[in-house]
PDB file of C-alpha atoms in Angstrom:
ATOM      1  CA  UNK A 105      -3.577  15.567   7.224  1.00 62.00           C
ATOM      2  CA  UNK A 106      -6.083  12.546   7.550  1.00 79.00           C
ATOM      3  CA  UNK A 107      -4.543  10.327   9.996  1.00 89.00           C
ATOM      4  CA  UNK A 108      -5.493   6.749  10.507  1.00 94.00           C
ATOM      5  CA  UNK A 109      -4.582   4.441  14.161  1.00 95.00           C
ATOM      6  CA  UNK A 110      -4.373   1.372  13.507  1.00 97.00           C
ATOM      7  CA  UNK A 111      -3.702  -1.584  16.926  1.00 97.00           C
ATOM      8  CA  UNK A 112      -2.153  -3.297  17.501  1.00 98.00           C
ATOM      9  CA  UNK A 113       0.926  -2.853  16.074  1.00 97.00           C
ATOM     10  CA  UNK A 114       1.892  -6.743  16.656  1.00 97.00           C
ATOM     11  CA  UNK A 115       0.090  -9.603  17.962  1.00 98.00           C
ATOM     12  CA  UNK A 116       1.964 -13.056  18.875  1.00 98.00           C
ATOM     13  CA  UNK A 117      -1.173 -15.550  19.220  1.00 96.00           C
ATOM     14  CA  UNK A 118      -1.121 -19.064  20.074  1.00 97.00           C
ATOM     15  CA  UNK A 119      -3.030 -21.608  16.953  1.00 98.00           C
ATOM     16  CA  UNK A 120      -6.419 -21.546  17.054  1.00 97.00           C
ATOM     17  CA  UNK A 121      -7.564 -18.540  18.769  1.00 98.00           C
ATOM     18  CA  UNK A 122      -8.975 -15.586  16.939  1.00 98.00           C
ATOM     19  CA  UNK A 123      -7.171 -11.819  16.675  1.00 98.00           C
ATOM     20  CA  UNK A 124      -8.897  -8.632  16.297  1.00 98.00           C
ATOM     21  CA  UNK A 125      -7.002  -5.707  14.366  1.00 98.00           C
ATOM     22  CA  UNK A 126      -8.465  -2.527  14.541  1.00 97.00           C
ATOM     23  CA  UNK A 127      -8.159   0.527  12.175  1.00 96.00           C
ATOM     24  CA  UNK A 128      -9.706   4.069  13.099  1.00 95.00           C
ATOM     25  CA  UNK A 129      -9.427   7.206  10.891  1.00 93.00           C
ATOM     26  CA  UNK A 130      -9.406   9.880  13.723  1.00 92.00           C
ATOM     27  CA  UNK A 131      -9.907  12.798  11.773  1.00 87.00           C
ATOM     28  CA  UNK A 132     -12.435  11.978   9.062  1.00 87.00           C
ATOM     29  CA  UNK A 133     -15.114  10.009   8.050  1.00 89.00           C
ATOM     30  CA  UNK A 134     -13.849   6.869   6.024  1.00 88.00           C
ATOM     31  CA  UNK A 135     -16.278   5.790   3.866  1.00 86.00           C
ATOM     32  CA  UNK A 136     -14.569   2.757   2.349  1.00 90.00           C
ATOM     33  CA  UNK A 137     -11.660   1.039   4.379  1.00 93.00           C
ATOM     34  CA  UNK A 138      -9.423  -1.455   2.478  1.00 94.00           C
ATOM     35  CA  UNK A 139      -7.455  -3.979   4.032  1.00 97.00           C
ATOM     36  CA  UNK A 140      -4.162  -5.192   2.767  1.00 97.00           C
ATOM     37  CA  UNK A 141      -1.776  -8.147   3.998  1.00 97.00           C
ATOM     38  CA  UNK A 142       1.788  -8.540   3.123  1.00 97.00           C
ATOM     39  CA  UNK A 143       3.543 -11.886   3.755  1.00 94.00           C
ATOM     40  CA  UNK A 144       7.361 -11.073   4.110  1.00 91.00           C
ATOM     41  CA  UNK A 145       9.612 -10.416   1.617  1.00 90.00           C
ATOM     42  CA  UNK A 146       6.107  -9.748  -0.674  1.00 94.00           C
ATOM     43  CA  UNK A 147       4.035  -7.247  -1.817  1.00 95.00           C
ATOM     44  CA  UNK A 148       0.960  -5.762  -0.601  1.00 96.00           C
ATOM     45  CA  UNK A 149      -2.118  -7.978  -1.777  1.00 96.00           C
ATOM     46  CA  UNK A 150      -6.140  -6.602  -1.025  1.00 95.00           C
ATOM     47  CA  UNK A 151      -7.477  -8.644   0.745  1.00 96.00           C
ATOM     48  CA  UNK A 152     -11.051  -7.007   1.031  1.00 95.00           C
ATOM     49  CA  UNK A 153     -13.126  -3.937   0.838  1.00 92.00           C
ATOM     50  CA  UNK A 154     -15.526  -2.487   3.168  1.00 91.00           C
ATOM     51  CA  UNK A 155     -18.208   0.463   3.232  1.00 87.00           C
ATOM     52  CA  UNK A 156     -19.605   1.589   6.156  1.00 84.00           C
ATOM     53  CA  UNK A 157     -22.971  -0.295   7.070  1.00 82.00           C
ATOM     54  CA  UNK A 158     -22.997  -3.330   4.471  1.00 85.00           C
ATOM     55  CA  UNK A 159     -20.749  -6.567   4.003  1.00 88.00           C
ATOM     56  CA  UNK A 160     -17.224  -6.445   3.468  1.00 92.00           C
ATOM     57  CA  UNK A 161     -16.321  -7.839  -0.549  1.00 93.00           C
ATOM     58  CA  UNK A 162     -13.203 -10.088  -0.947  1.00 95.00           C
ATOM     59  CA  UNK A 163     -10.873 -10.300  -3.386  1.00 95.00           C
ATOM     60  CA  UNK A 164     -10.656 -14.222  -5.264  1.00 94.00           C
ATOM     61  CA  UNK A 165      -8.895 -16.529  -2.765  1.00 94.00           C
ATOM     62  CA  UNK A 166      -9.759 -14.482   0.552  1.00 96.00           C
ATOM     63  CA  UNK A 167     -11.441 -16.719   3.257  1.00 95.00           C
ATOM     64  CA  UNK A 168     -14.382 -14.482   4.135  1.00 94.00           C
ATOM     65  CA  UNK A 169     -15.302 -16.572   7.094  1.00 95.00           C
ATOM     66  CA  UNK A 170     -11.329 -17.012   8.207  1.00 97.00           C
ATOM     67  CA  UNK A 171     -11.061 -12.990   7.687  1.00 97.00           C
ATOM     68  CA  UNK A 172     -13.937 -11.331   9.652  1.00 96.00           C
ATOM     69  CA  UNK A 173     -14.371  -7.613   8.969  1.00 95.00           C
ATOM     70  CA  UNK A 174     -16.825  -5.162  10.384  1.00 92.00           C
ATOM     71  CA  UNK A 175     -17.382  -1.629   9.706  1.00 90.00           C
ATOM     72  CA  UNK A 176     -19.935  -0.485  11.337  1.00 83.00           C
ATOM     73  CA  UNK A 177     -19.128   3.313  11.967  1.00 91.00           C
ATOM     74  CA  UNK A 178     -17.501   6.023   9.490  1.00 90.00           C
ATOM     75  CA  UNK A 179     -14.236   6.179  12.157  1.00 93.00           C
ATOM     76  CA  UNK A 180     -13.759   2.015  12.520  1.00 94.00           C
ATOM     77  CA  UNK A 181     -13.207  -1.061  11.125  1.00 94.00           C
ATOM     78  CA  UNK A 182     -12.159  -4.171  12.561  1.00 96.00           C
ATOM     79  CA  UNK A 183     -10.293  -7.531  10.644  1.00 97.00           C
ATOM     80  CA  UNK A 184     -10.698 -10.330  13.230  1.00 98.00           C
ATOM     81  CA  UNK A 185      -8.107 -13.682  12.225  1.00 98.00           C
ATOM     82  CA  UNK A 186     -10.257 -16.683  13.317  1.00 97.00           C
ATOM     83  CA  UNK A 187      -8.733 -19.729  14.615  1.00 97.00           C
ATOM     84  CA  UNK A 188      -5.553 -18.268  13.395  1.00 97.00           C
ATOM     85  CA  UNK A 189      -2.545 -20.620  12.039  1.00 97.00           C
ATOM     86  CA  UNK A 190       1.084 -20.248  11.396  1.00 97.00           C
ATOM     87  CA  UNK A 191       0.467 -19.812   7.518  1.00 96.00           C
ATOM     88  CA  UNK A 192      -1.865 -16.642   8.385  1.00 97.00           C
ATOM     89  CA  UNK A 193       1.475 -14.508  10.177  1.00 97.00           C
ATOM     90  CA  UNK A 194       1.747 -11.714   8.196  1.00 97.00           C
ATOM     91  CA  UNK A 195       2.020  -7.400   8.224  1.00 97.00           C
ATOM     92  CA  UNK A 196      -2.175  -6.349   7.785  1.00 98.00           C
ATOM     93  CA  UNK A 197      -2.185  -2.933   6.862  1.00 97.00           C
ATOM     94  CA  UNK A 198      -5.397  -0.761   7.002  1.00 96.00           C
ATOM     95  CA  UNK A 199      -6.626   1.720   4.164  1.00 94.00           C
ATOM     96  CA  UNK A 200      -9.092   4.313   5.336  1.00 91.00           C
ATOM     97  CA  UNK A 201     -10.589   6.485   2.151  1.00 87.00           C
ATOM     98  CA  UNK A 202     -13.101   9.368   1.714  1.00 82.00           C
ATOM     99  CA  UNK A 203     -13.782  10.222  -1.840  1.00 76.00           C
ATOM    100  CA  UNK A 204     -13.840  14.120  -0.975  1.00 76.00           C
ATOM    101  CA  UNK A 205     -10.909  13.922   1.681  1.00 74.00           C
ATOM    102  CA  UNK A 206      -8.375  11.425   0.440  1.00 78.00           C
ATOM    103  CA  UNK A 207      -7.104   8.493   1.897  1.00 83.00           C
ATOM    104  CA  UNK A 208      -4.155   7.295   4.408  1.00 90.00           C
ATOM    105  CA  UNK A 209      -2.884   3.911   5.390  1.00 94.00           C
ATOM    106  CA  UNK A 210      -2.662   2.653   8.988  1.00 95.00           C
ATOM    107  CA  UNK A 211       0.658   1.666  10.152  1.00 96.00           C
ATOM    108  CA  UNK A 212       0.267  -1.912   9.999  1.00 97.00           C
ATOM    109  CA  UNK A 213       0.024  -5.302  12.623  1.00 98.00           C
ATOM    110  CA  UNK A 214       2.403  -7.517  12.192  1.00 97.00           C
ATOM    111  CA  UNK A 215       0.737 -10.866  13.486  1.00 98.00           C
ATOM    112  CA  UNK A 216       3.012 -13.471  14.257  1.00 98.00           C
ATOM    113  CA  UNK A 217       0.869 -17.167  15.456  1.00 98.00           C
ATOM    114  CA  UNK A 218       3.050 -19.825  17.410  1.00 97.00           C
TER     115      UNK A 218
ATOM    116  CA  UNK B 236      -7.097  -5.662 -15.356  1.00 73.00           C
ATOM    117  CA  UNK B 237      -4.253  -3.788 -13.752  1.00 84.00           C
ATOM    118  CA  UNK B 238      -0.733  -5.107 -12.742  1.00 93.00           C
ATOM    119  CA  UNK B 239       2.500  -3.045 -11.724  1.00 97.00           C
ATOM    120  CA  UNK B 240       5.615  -4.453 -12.651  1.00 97.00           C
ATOM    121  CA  UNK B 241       8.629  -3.951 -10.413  1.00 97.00           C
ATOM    122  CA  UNK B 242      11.132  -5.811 -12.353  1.00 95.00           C
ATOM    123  CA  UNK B 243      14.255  -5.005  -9.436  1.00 97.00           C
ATOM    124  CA  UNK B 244      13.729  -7.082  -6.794  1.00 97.00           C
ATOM    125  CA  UNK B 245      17.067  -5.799  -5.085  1.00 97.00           C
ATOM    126  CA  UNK B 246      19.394  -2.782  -5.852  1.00 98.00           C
ATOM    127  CA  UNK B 247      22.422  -2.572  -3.940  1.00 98.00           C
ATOM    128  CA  UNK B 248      24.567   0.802  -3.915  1.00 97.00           C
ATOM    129  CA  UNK B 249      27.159   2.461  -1.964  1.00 97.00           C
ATOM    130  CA  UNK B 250      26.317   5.784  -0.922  1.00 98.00           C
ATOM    131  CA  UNK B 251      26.090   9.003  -2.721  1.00 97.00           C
ATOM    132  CA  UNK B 252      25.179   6.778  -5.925  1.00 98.00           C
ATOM    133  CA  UNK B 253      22.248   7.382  -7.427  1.00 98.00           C
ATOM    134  CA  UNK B 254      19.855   4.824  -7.715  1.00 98.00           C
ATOM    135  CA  UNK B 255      16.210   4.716 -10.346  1.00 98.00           C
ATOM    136  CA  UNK B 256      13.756   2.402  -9.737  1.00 98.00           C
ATOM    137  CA  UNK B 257      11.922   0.941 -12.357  1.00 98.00           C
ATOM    138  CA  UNK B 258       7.796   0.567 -12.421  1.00 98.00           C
ATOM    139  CA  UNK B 259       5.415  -0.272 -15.547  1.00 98.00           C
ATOM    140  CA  UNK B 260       2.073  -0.731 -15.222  1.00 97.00           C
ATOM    141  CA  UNK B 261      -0.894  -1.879 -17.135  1.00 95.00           C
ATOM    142  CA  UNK B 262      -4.621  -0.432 -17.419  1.00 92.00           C
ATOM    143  CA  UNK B 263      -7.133   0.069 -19.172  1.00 89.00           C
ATOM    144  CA  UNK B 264      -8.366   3.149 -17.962  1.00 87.00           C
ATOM    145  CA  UNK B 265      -7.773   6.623 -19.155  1.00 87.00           C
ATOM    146  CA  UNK B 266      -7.680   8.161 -15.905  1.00 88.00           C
ATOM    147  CA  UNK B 267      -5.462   6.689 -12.958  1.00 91.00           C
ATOM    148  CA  UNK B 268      -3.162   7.645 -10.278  1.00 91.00           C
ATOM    149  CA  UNK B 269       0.392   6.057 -10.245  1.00 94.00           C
ATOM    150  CA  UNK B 270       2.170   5.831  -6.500  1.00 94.00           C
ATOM    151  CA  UNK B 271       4.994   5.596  -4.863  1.00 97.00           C
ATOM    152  CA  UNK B 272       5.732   4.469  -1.337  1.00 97.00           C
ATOM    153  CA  UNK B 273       8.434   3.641   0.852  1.00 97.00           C
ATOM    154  CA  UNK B 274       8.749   1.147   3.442  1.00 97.00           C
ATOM    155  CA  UNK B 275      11.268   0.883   5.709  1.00 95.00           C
ATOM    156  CA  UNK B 276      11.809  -2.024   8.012  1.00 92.00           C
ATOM    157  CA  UNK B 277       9.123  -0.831  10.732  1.00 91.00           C
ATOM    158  CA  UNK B 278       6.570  -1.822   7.919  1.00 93.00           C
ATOM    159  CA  UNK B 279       4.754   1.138   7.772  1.00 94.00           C
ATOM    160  CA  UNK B 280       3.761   2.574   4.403  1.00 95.00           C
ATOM    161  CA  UNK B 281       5.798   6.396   3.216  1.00 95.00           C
ATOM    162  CA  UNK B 282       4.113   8.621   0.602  1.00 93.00           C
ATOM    163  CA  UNK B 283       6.388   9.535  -1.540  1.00 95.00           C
ATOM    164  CA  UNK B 284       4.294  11.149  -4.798  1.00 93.00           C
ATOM    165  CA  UNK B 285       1.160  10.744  -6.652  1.00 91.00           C
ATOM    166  CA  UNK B 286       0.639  11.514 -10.068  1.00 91.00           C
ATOM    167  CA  UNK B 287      -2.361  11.353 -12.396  1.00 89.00           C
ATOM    168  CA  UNK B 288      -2.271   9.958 -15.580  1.00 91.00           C
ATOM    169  CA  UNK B 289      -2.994  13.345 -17.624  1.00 90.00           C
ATOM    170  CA  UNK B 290       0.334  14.543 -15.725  1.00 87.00           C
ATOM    171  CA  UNK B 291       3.529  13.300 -17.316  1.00 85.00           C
ATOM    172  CA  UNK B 292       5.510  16.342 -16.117  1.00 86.00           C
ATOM    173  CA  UNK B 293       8.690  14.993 -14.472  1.00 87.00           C
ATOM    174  CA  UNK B 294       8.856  16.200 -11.029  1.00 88.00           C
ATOM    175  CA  UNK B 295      11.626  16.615  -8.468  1.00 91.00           C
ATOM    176  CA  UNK B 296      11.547  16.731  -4.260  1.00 91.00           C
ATOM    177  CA  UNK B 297      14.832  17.277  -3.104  1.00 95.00           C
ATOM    178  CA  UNK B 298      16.997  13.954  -4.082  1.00 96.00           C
ATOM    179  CA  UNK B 299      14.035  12.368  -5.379  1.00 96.00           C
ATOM    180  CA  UNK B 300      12.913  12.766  -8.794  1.00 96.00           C
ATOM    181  CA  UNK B 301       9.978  10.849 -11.320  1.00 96.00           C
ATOM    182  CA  UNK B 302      10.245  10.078 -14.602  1.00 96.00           C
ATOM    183  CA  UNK B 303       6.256   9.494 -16.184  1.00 96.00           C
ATOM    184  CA  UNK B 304       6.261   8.495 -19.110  1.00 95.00           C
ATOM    185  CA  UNK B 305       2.993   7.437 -21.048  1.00 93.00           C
ATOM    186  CA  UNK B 306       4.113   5.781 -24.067  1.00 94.00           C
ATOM    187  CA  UNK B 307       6.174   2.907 -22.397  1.00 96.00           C
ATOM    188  CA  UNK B 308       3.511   3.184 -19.417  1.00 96.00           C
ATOM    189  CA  UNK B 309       6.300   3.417 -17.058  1.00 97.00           C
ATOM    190  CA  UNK B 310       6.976   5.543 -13.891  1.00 97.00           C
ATOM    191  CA  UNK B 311      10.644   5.909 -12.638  1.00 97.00           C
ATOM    192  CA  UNK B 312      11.837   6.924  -9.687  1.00 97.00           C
ATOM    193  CA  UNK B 313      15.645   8.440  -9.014  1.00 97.00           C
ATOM    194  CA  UNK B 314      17.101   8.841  -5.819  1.00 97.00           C
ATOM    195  CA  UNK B 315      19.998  10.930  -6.169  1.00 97.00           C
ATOM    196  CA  UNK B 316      23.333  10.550  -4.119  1.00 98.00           C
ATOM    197  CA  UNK B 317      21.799   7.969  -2.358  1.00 98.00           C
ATOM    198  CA  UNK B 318      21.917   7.858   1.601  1.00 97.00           C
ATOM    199  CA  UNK B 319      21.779   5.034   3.880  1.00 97.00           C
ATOM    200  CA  UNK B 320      18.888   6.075   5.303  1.00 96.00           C
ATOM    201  CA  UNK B 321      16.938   5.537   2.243  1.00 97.00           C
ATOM    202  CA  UNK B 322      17.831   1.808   2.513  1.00 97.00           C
ATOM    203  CA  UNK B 323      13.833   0.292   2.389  1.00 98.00           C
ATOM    204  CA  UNK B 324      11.699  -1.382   0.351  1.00 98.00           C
ATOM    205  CA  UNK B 325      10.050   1.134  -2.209  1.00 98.00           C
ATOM    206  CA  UNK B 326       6.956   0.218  -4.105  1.00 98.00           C
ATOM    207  CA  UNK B 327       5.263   1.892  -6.948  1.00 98.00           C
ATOM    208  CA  UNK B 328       1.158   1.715  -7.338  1.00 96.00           C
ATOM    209  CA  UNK B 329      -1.736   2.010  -9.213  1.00 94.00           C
ATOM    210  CA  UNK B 330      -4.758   3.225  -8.413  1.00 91.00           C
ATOM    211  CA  UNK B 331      -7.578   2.983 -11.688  1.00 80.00           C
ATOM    212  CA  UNK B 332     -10.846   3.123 -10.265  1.00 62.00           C
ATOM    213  CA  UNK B 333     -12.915   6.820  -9.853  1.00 63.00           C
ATOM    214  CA  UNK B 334     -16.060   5.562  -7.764  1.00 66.00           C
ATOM    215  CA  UNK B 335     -16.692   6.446  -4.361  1.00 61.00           C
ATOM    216  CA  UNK B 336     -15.964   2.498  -3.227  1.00 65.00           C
ATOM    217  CA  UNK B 337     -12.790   2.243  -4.923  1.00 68.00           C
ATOM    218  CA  UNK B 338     -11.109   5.469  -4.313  1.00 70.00           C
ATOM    219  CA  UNK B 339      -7.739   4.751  -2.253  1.00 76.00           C
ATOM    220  CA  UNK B 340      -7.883   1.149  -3.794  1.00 86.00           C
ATOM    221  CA  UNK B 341      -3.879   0.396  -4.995  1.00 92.00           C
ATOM    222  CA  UNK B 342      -2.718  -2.123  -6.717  1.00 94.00           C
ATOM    223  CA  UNK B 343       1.051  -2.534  -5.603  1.00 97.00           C
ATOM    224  CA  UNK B 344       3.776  -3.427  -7.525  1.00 97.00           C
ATOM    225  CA  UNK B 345       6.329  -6.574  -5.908  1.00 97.00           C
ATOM    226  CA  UNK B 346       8.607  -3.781  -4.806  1.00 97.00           C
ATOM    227  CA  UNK B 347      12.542  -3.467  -5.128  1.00 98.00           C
ATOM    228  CA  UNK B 348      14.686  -3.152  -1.739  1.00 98.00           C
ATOM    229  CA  UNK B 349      17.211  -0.774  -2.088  1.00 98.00           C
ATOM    230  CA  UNK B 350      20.226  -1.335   0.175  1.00 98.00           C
ATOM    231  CA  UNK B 351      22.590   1.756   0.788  1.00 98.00           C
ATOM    232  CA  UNK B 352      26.107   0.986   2.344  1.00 97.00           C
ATOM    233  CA  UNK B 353      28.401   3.206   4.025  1.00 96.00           C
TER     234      UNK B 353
END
């Protein structure tokens, strides 16, 4: 089946400094790749959306210039934290989909920021 | 708009109990998928069945069984004799849109830990 890497699988970063998460579908070509952030004890919320080769869309309340995300290939896309804060420690979970092959989740980064 | 409702937050059993989950949703598509997933504490996200929404045969896997039903737009889930192991957090999900952007896009519900003790 369609597997999907996502790293790290945690992150402790000190406030203010940025974090990049990475997810990578290893065995097919993701054409849209969704990511997803839990806070604990919550459910999963979207955060955004991204297609290969254009801009990322957010979902209503999302900082798009907090939550950088880049897709620039079929096989990755990257969620960078800027100047990350306590309040933004939570599980990001990837979501790597082709329309033909199906889709798989990544198994999550659980960001913790001291 | 969509929404999943997970109205258990917590179900507590002792093992070999069975446990069902409830899930209703809202949409207003005809077609959708409806999910569930478990997660145990390692955070990372367990298939558990899809079904589409012109499929409301029950289905069984083992200890695990699904209850679709259209009318009250709900989606059960049954664990049978319950183990410890299957103490997690279980969500159910909903996945409405059919356009090349949107498939694997899941709306989750709030989820229900289940807690299994010996």
């Amino acid at each position: 089946g369609a597997v999907v890497s996502q790293h790290p699988s945690w992150v402790i970063c000190k406030s203010g400094t940025s974090v990049k998460i990475e997810c990578r579908s290893l065995d097919f070509q993701a054409t849209t790749m969704f990511w997803y952030r839990q806070f604990p004890k919550q459910s999963l919320m979207l955060m955004a959306t991204s297609n290969e080769g254009s801009k990322a869309t957010y979902e209503q309340g999302v900082e798009k210039d907090k939550f950088l995300i880049n897709h620039a290939s079929l096989t990755l896309s990257t969620l960078t934290v800027t100047s990350a804060h306590p309040e933004d420690s939570s599980f990001y979970i990837c979501s790597a989909s082709n329309f033909l092959l199906g889709y798989t989740f990544g198994s999550g980064t659980r960001l913790t920021v001291v | 708009a969509q929404k999943v409702t997970q109205a258990q937050t917590e179900i507590s059993v002792v093992e070999k109990e069975d446990v069902t989950l409830d899930c209703v949703y809202e949409t207003r598509d005809t077609t959708y998928y409806l999910f569930w997933y478990k997660q145990p504490p390692s955070g990372e996200l367990v298939f558990l069945i899809r079904r589409n929404s012109f499929d409301e045969q029950n289905e069984i896997s083992g200890r695990y069984s699904w209850n679709f039903q259209k009318s009250t737009s709900s989606f059960n889930f049954t664990i049978t004799a319950s183990q410890v192991v299957d103490s997690a957090v279980y969500f159910c999900a909903l996945s409405e849109a059919w356009t090349t952007d949107s498939w694997g896009k899941f709306q989750f519900g709030a989820g229900t830990q289940v807690v299994v003790t010996p």
